[in-house]
Coordinates of C-alpha atoms and ligand atoms in Angstrom, one line a residue:
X28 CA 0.0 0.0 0.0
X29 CA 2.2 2.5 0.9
X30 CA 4.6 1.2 -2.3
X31 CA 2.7 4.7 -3.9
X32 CA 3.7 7.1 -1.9
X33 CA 7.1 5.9 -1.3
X34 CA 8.4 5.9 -5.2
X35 CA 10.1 8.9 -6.3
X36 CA 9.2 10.7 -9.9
X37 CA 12.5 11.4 -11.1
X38 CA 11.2 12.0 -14.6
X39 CA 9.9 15.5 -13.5
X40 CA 11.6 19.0 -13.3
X41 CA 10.7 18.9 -9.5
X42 CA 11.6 15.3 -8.1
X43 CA 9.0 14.8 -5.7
X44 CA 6.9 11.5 -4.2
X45 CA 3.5 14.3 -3.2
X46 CA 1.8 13.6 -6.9
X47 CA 2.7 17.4 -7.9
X48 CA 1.9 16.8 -11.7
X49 CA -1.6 16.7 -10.6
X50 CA -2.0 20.1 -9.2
X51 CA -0.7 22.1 -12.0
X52 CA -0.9 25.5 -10.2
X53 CA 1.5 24.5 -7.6
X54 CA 3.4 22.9 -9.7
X55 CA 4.0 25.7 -12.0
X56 CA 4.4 27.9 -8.7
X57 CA 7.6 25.7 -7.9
X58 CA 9.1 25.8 -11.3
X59 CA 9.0 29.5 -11.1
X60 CA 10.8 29.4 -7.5
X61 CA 12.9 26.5 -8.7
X62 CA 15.2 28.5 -11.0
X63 CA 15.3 31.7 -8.4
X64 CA 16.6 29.0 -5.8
X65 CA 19.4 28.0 -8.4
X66 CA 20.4 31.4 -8.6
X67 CA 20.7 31.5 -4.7
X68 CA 22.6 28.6 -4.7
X69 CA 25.3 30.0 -6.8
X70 CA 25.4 33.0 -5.3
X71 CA 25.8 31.9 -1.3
X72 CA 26.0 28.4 -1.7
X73 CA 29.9 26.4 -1.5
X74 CA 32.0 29.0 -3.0
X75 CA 34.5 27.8 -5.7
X76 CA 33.2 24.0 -5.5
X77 CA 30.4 24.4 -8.3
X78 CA 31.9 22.4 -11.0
X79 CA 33.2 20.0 -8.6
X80 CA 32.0 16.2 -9.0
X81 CA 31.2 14.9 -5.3
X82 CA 30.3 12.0 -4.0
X83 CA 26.4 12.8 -2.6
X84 CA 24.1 10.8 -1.3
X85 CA 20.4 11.7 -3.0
X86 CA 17.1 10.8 -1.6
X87 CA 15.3 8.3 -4.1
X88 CA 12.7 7.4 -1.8
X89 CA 11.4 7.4 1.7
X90 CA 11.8 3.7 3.0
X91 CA 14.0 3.7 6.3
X92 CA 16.0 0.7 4.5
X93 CA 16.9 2.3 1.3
X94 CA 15.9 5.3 0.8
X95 CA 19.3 6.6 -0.5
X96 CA 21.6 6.8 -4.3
X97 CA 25.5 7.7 -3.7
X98 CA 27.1 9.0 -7.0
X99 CA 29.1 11.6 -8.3
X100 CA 27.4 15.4 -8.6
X101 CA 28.2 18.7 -9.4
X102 CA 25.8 20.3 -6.7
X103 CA 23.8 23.0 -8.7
X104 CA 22.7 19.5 -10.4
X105 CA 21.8 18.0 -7.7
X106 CA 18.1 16.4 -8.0
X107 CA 16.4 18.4 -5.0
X108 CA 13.2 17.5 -4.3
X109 CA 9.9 16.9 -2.1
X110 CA 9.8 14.0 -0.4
X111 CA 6.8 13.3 2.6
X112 CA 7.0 10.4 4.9
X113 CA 4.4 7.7 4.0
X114 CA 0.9 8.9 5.4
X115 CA -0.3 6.8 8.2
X116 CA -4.0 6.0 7.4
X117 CA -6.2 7.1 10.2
X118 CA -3.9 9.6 12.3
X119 CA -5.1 11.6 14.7
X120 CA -3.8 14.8 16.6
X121 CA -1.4 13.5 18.9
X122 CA -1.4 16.5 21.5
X123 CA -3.1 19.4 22.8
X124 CA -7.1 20.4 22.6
X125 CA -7.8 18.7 19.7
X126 CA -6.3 15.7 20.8
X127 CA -7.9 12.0 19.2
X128 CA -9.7 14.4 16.0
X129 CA -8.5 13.0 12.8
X130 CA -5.0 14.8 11.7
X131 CA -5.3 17.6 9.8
X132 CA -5.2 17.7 5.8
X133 CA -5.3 21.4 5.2
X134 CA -4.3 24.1 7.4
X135 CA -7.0 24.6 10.1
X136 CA -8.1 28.1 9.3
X137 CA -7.2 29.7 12.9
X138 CA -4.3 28.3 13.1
X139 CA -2.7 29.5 9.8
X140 CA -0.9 32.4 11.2
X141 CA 0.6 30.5 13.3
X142 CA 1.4 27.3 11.0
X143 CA 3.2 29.4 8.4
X144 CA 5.1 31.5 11.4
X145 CA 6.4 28.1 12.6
X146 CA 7.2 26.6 9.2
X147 CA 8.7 30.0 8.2
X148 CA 11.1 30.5 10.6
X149 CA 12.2 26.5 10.5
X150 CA 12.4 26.8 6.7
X151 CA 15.1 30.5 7.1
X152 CA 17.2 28.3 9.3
X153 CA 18.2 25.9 6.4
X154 CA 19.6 28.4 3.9
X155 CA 21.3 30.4 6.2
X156 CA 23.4 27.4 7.6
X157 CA 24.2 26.9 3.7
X158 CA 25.3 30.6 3.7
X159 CA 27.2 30.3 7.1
X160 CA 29.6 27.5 5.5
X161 CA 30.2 28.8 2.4
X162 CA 33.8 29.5 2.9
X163 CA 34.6 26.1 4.4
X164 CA 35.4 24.3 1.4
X165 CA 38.8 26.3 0.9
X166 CA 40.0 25.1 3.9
X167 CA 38.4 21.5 3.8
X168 CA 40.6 19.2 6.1
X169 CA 40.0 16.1 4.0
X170 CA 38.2 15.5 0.4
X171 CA 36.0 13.1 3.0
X172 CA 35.3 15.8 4.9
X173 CA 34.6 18.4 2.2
X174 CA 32.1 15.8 0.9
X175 CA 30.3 15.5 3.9
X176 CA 30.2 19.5 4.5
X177 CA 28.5 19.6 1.0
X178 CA 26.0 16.8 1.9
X179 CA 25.0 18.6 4.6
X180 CA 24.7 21.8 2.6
X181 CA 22.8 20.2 -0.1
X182 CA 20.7 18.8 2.0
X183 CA 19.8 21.9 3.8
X184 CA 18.8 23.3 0.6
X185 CA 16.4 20.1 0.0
X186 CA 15.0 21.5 4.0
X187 CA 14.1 24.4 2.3
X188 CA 12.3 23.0 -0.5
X189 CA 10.5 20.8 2.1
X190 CA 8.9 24.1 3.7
X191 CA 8.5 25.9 0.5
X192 CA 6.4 23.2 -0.7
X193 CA 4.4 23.3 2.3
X194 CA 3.9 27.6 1.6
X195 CA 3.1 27.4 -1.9
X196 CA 0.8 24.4 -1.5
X197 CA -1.2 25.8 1.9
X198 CA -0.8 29.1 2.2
X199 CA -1.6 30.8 -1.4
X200 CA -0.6 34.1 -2.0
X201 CA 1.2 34.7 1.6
X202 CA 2.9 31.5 0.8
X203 CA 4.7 32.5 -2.2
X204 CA 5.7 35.7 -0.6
X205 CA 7.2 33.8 2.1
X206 CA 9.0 31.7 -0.6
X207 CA 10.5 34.6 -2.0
X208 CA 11.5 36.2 1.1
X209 CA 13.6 33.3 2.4
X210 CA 15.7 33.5 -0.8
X211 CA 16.3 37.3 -0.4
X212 CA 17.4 37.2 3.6
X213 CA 21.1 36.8 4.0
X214 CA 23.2 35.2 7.2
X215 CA 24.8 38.1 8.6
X216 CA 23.0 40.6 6.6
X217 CA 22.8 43.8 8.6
X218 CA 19.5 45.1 6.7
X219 CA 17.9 41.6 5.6
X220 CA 19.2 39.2 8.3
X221 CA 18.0 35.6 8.9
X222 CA 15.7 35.1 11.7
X223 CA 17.5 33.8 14.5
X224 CA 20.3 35.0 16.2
X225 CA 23.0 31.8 15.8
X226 CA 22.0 31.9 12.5
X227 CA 23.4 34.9 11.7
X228 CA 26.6 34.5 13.1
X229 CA 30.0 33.3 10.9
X230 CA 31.2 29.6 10.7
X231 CA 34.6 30.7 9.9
X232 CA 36.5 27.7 10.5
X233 CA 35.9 23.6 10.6
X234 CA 35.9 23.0 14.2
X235 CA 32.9 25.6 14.2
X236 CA 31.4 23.9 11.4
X237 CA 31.7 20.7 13.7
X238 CA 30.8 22.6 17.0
X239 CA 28.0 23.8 14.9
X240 CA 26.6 20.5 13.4
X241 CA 26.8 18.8 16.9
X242 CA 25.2 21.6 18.7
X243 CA 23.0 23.8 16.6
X244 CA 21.6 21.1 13.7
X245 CA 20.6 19.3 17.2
X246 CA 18.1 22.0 17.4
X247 CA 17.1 21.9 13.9
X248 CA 16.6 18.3 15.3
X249 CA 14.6 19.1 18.7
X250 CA 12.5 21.4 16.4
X251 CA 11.4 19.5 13.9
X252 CA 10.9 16.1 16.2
X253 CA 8.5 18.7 17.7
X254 CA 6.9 19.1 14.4
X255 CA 7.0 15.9 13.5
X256 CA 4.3 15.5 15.7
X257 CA 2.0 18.2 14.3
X258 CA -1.7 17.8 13.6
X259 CA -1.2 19.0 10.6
X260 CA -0.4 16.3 8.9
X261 CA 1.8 17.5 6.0
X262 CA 4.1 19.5 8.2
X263 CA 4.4 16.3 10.4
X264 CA 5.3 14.0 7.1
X265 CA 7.6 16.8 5.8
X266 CA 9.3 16.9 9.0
X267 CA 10.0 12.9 9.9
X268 CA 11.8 12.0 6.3
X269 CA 14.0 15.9 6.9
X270 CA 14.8 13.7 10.5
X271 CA 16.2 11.0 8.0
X272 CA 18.8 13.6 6.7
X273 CA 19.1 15.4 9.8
X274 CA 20.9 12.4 11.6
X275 CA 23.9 12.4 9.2
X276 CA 24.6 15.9 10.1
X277 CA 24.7 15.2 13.6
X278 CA 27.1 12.6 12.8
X279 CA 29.5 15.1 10.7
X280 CA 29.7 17.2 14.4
X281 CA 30.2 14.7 16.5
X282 CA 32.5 12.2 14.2
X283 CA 34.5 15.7 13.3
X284 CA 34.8 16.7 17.4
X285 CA 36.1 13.4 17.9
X286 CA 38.1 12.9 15.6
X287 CA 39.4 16.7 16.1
X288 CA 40.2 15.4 19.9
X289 CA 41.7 11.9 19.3
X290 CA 44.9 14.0 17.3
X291 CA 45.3 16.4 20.0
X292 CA 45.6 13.7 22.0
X293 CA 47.6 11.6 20.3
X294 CA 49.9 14.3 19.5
X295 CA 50.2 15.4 23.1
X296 CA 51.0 11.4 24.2
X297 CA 53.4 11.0 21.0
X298 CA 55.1 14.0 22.4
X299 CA 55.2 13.3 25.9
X300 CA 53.1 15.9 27.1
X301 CA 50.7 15.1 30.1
X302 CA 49.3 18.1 30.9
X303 CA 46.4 19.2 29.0
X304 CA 47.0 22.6 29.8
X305 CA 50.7 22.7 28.4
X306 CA 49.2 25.2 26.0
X307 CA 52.1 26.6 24.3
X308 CA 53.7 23.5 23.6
X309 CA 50.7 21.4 22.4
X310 CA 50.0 23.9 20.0
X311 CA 53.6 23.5 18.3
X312 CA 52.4 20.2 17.6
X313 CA 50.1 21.7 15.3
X314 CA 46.6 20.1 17.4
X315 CA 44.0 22.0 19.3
X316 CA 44.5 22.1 22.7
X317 CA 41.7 20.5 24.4
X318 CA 40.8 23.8 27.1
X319 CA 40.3 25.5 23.8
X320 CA 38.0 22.8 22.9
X321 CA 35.9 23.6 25.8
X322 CA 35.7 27.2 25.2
X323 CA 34.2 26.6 21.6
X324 CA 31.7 24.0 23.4
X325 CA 31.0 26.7 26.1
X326 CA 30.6 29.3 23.1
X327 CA 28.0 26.5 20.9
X328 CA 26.0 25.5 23.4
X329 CA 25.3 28.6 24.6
X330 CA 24.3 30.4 21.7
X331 CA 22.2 27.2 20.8
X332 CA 20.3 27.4 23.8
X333 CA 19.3 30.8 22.7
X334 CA 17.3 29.4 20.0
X335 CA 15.0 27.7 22.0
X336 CA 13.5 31.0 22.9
X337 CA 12.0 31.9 26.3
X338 CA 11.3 29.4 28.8
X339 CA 8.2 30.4 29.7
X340 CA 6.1 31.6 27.0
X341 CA 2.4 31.9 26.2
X342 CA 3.2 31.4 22.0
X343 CA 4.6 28.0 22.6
X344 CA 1.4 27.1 25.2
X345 CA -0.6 28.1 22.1
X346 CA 1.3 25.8 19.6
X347 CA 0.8 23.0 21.3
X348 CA -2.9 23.7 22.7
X349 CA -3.6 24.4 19.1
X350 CA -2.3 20.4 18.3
X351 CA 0.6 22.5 15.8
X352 CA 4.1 22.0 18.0
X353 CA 4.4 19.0 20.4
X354 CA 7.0 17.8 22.4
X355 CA 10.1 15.7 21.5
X356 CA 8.9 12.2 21.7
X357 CA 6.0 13.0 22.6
X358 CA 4.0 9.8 21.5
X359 CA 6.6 8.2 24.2
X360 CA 5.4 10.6 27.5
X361 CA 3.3 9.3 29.6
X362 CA 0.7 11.7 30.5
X363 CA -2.7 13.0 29.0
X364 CA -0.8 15.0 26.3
X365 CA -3.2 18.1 27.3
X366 CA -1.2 19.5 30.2
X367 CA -4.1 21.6 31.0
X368 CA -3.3 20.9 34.6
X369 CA 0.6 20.2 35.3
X370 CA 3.4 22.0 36.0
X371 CA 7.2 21.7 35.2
X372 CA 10.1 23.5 36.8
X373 CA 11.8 26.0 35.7
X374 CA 15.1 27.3 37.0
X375 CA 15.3 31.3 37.4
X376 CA 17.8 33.0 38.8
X377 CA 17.2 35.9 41.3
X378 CA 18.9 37.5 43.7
X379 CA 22.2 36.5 43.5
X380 CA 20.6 32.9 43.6
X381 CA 19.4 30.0 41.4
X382 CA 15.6 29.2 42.5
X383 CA 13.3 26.8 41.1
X384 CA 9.5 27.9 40.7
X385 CA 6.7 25.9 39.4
X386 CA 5.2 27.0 35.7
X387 CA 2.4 25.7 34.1
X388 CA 3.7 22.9 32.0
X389 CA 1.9 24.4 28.7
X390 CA 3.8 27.3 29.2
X391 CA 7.0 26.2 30.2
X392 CA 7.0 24.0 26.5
X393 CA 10.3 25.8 25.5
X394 CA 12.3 25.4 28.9
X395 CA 11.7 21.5 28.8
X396 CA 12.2 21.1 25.2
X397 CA 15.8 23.4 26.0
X398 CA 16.0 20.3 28.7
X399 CA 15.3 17.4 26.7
X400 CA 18.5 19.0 24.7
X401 CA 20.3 18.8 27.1
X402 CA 20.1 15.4 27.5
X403 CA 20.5 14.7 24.4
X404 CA 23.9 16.4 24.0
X405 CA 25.0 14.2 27.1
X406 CA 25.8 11.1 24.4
X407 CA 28.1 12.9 22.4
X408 CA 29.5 14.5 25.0
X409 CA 30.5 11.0 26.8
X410 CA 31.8 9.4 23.4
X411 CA 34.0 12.7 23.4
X412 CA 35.1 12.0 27.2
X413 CA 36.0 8.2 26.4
X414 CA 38.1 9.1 23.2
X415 CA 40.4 11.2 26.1
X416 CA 40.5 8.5 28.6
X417 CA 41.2 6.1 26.4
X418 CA 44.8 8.0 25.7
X419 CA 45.3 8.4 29.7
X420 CA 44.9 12.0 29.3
X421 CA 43.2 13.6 32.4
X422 CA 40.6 16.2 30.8
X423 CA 37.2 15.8 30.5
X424 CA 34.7 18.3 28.3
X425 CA 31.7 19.7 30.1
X426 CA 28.7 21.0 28.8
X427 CA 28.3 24.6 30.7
X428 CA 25.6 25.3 32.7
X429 CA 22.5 26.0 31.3
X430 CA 22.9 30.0 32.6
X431 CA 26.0 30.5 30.9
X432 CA 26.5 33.2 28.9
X433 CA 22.7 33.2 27.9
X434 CA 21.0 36.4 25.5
X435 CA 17.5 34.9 25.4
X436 CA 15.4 33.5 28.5
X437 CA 15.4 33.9 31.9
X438 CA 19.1 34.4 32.7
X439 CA 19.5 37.1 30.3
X440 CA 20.7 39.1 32.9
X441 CA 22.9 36.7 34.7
X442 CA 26.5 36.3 35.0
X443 CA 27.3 33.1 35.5
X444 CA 30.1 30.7 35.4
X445 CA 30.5 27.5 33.2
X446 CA 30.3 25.4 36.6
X447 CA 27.1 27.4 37.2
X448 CA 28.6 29.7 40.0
X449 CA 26.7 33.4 40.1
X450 CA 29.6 36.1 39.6
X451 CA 29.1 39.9 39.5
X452 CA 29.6 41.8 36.2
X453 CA 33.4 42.4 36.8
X454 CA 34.2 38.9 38.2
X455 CA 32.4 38.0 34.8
X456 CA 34.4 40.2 32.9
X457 CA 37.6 39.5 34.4
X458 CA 37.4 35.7 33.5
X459 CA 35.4 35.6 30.1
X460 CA 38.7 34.6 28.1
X461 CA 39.1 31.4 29.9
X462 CA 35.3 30.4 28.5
X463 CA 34.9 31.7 25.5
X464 CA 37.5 32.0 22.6
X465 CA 39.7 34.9 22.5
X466 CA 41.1 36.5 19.4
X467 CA 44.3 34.6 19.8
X468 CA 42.1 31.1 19.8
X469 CA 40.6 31.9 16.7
X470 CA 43.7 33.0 15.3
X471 CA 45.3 29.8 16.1
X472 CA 42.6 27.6 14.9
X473 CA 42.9 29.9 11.5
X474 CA 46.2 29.2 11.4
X475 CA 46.1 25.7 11.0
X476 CA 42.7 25.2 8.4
X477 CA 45.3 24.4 5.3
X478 CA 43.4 22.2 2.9
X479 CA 44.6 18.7 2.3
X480 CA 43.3 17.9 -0.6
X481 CA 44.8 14.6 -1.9
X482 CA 42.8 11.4 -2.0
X483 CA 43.2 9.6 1.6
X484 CA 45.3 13.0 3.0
X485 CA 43.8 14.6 6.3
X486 CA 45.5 17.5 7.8
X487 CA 47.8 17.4 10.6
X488 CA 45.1 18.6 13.4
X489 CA 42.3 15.5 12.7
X490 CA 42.2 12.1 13.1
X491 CA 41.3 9.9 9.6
X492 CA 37.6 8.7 10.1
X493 CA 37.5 5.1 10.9
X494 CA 35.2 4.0 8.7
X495 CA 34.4 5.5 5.2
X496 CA 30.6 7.3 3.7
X497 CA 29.3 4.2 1.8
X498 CA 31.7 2.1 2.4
X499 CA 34.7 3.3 0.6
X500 CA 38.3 2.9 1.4
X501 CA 40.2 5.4 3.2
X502 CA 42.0 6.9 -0.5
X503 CA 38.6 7.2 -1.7
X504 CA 38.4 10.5 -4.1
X505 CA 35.1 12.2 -2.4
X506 CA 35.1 15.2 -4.5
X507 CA 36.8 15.3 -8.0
X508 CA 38.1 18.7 -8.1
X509 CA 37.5 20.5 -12.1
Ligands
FE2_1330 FE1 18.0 21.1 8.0
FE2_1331 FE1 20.9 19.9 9.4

């Protein structure tokens, strides 16, 4: 039965598995946008890497078991497309006041603000990470690794088809507007800025671009597991098969960490240096020292915490009441999925002191989903921790407290340390360089992105993977360079 939905027309300008030949307006809508995102893609996606072959993976279909092609592509020919989840016959709204109704076909009419708010702001999230990395390539440690920053990018720019289709389809004339609009804003763009904050900021080297797909595409992933579980049932089938992708990229951050920490410490042990903080001499080795390590962890998670907005807040209650936004696993929780009556707690800080205060758990939707994060990046986190033991080297990373170093939220006005201690302003001040990166970091780090760029070559500051993307051996030529 569900054989139909999961083949792929590859035939058509617009790859898709959603039957778009039959609905000739909307597909005439896309192949206007289609050539507009080209253009984008030129212009802020990978610079210098157009005419490149690489090794991609493409989506050909939506079963779990194979729903990928590898093969050689020059990206702006890549085949991206729109590609739902299979429906599940007789879903029903998970969550919230509408709970048990049937699952929503078309956008419930007062909820459509809303809807295309949510599914606006997801969809500016996945070009500007394109446009945040477009440097990287120059610098690309590996031809493995440069393959696997592309496969992220072009599957970003597939996230933003998914949400397009979803604007053009439901949301008519506001919809293509929308469309439009998340073409023209720019990462970093002082008068036509993306959305959100972390978005906007620069991913000037690879170990951000690692910190960055561990920590911050770990929200794209809180977010859309969220909206995965939407009443409305296209968003919710959009969003499961972009979870397909999503995993991969989570695997580029945490593989590229690791493997960024098992040199450093292999350096330091080749070179007979104990002590992690041996700064000066670990860096002659030509390997980041692991206490700068932490500061770019202190620095990502922070900022990615940011993104989950305020803790307590009435627009998230109304997402879920609505049955639009639910919570990560949410078909897992036990509970009456309303939340009319429970609470949660939420951690303030006042006073010079961390209190806990009960919130109504509707509106406290953000501050667990922020904690369910958390938890999350506790895996990686560990894998990082045993890659250091394992060399005898006594370090261990930390994720910082949740108040640390926070714009958004509740402990905006806080200063507090990574090991969650409450300072003053000027004890703040006075120790910021030891958790965050200075100037001199980031020099440093700059210093050493040289490209390596022969088959099987990785430069001197990263580990080889230990297994290759499909399979391949470790000489493998990922990209073909023109
Ligand atoms: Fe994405
Ligand atoms: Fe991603």
């Amino acid at each position: 039965m569900s054989n139909i939905v999961e083949q792929v027309n590859y035939d058509e300008l617009i790859p898709n598995n959603v039957d778009l030949s039959d609905d000739k307006k909307l597909q005439r809508a896309l192949e206007q946008w289609q050539p507009k995102y080209k253009n984008w893609w030129l212009d802020m996606g990978p610079k210098g890497y157009q005419n490149a072959e690489v090794y991609l993976r493409t989506a050909v279909g939506v079963d779990p078991k194979g729903w990928a092609k590898f093969g050689y592509v020059k990206m702006p020919d890549y085949r991206w497309g729109i590609l739902l989840a299979p429906k599940v016959e007789g879903r029903t709204i998970p969550f919230g006041a509408h709970k048990g109704e049937p699952a929503w076909q078309e956008v419930p009419g007062e909820y459509r603000a809303m809807l295309r708010r949510l599914i606006v702001i997801q969809g500016d999230t996945e070009p500007a990470s394109v446009e945040q990395q477009r440097h990287l390539g120059a610098t690309a440690p590996s031809l493995y690794d440069m393959r696997n920053l592309f496969q992220v990018n072009v599957e970003e720019g597939r996230h933003l088809w998914a949400m397009v289709y979803l604007l053009q389809k439901y949301f008519g004339r506001d919809g293509r507007e929308e469309a439009e609009m998340l073409l023209q804003r720019r990462s970093g763009n002082a008068d036509r800025p993306r959305i959100l904050g972390a978005f906007n900021e620069e991913t000037p080297d690879w170990l951000s671009f690692f910190m960055f797909t561990f920590f911050t595409d770990r929200d794209g992933k809180m977010q859309l597991e969220s909206l995965a579980q939407s009443g409305f049932d296209p968003l919710s089938r959009s969003c499961r098969f972009m979870l397909t992708e999503e995993a991969h990229h989570m695997f580029v951050g945490e593989t590229g960490v690791g493997r960024t920490i098992q040199r450093t410490c292999e350096a330091m042990v080749e070179a007979g240096i104990s002590d992690p903080n041996d700064v000066e001499a670990i860096r002659a080795l030509g390997v980041i020292d692991l206490p700068t390590l932490q500061r770019k962890v202190n620095f990502h998670f922070s900022v990615t915490l940011d993104l989950f907005g305020a803790e307590v807040s009435t627009n998230a209650a109304n997402a879920f009441n609505a049955g639009i936004k639910g919570r990560f696993q949410e078909p897992k929780l036990e509970d009456d999925h309303r939340l009319m009556d429970d609470i949660y707690t939420v951690l303030y800080c006042e006073d010079g002191q961390f209190v806990e205060r009960e919130e109504p758990a509707l509106n406290a939707l953000n501050g667990r989903l922020c904690d369910d994060y958390i938890k999350d990046c506790q895996g990686g986190i560990k894998r990082w921790n045993k890659i250091i033991a394992k060399t005898g080297i006594d370090f261990e990373i930390k994720l910082p407290h949740k108040a640390f170093a926070r714009r958004v939220g509740v402990f905006i006005d806080a200063h507090v340390s990574p090991d969650g201690e409450i300072l003053t302003e000027q004890e703040w001040a006075a120790h910021e360089s030891e958790w965050l990166a200075s100037q001199e970091d980031v020099e440093f780090i700059h210093s050493l992105m040289q490209p390596a760029l022969e088959s099987g070559e990785y430069a001197g500051w990263i580990a080889p993977p230990r297994v290759g993307i499909d399979g391949k051996p470790g000489d493998f030529e990922y990209v073909q360079l023109a």
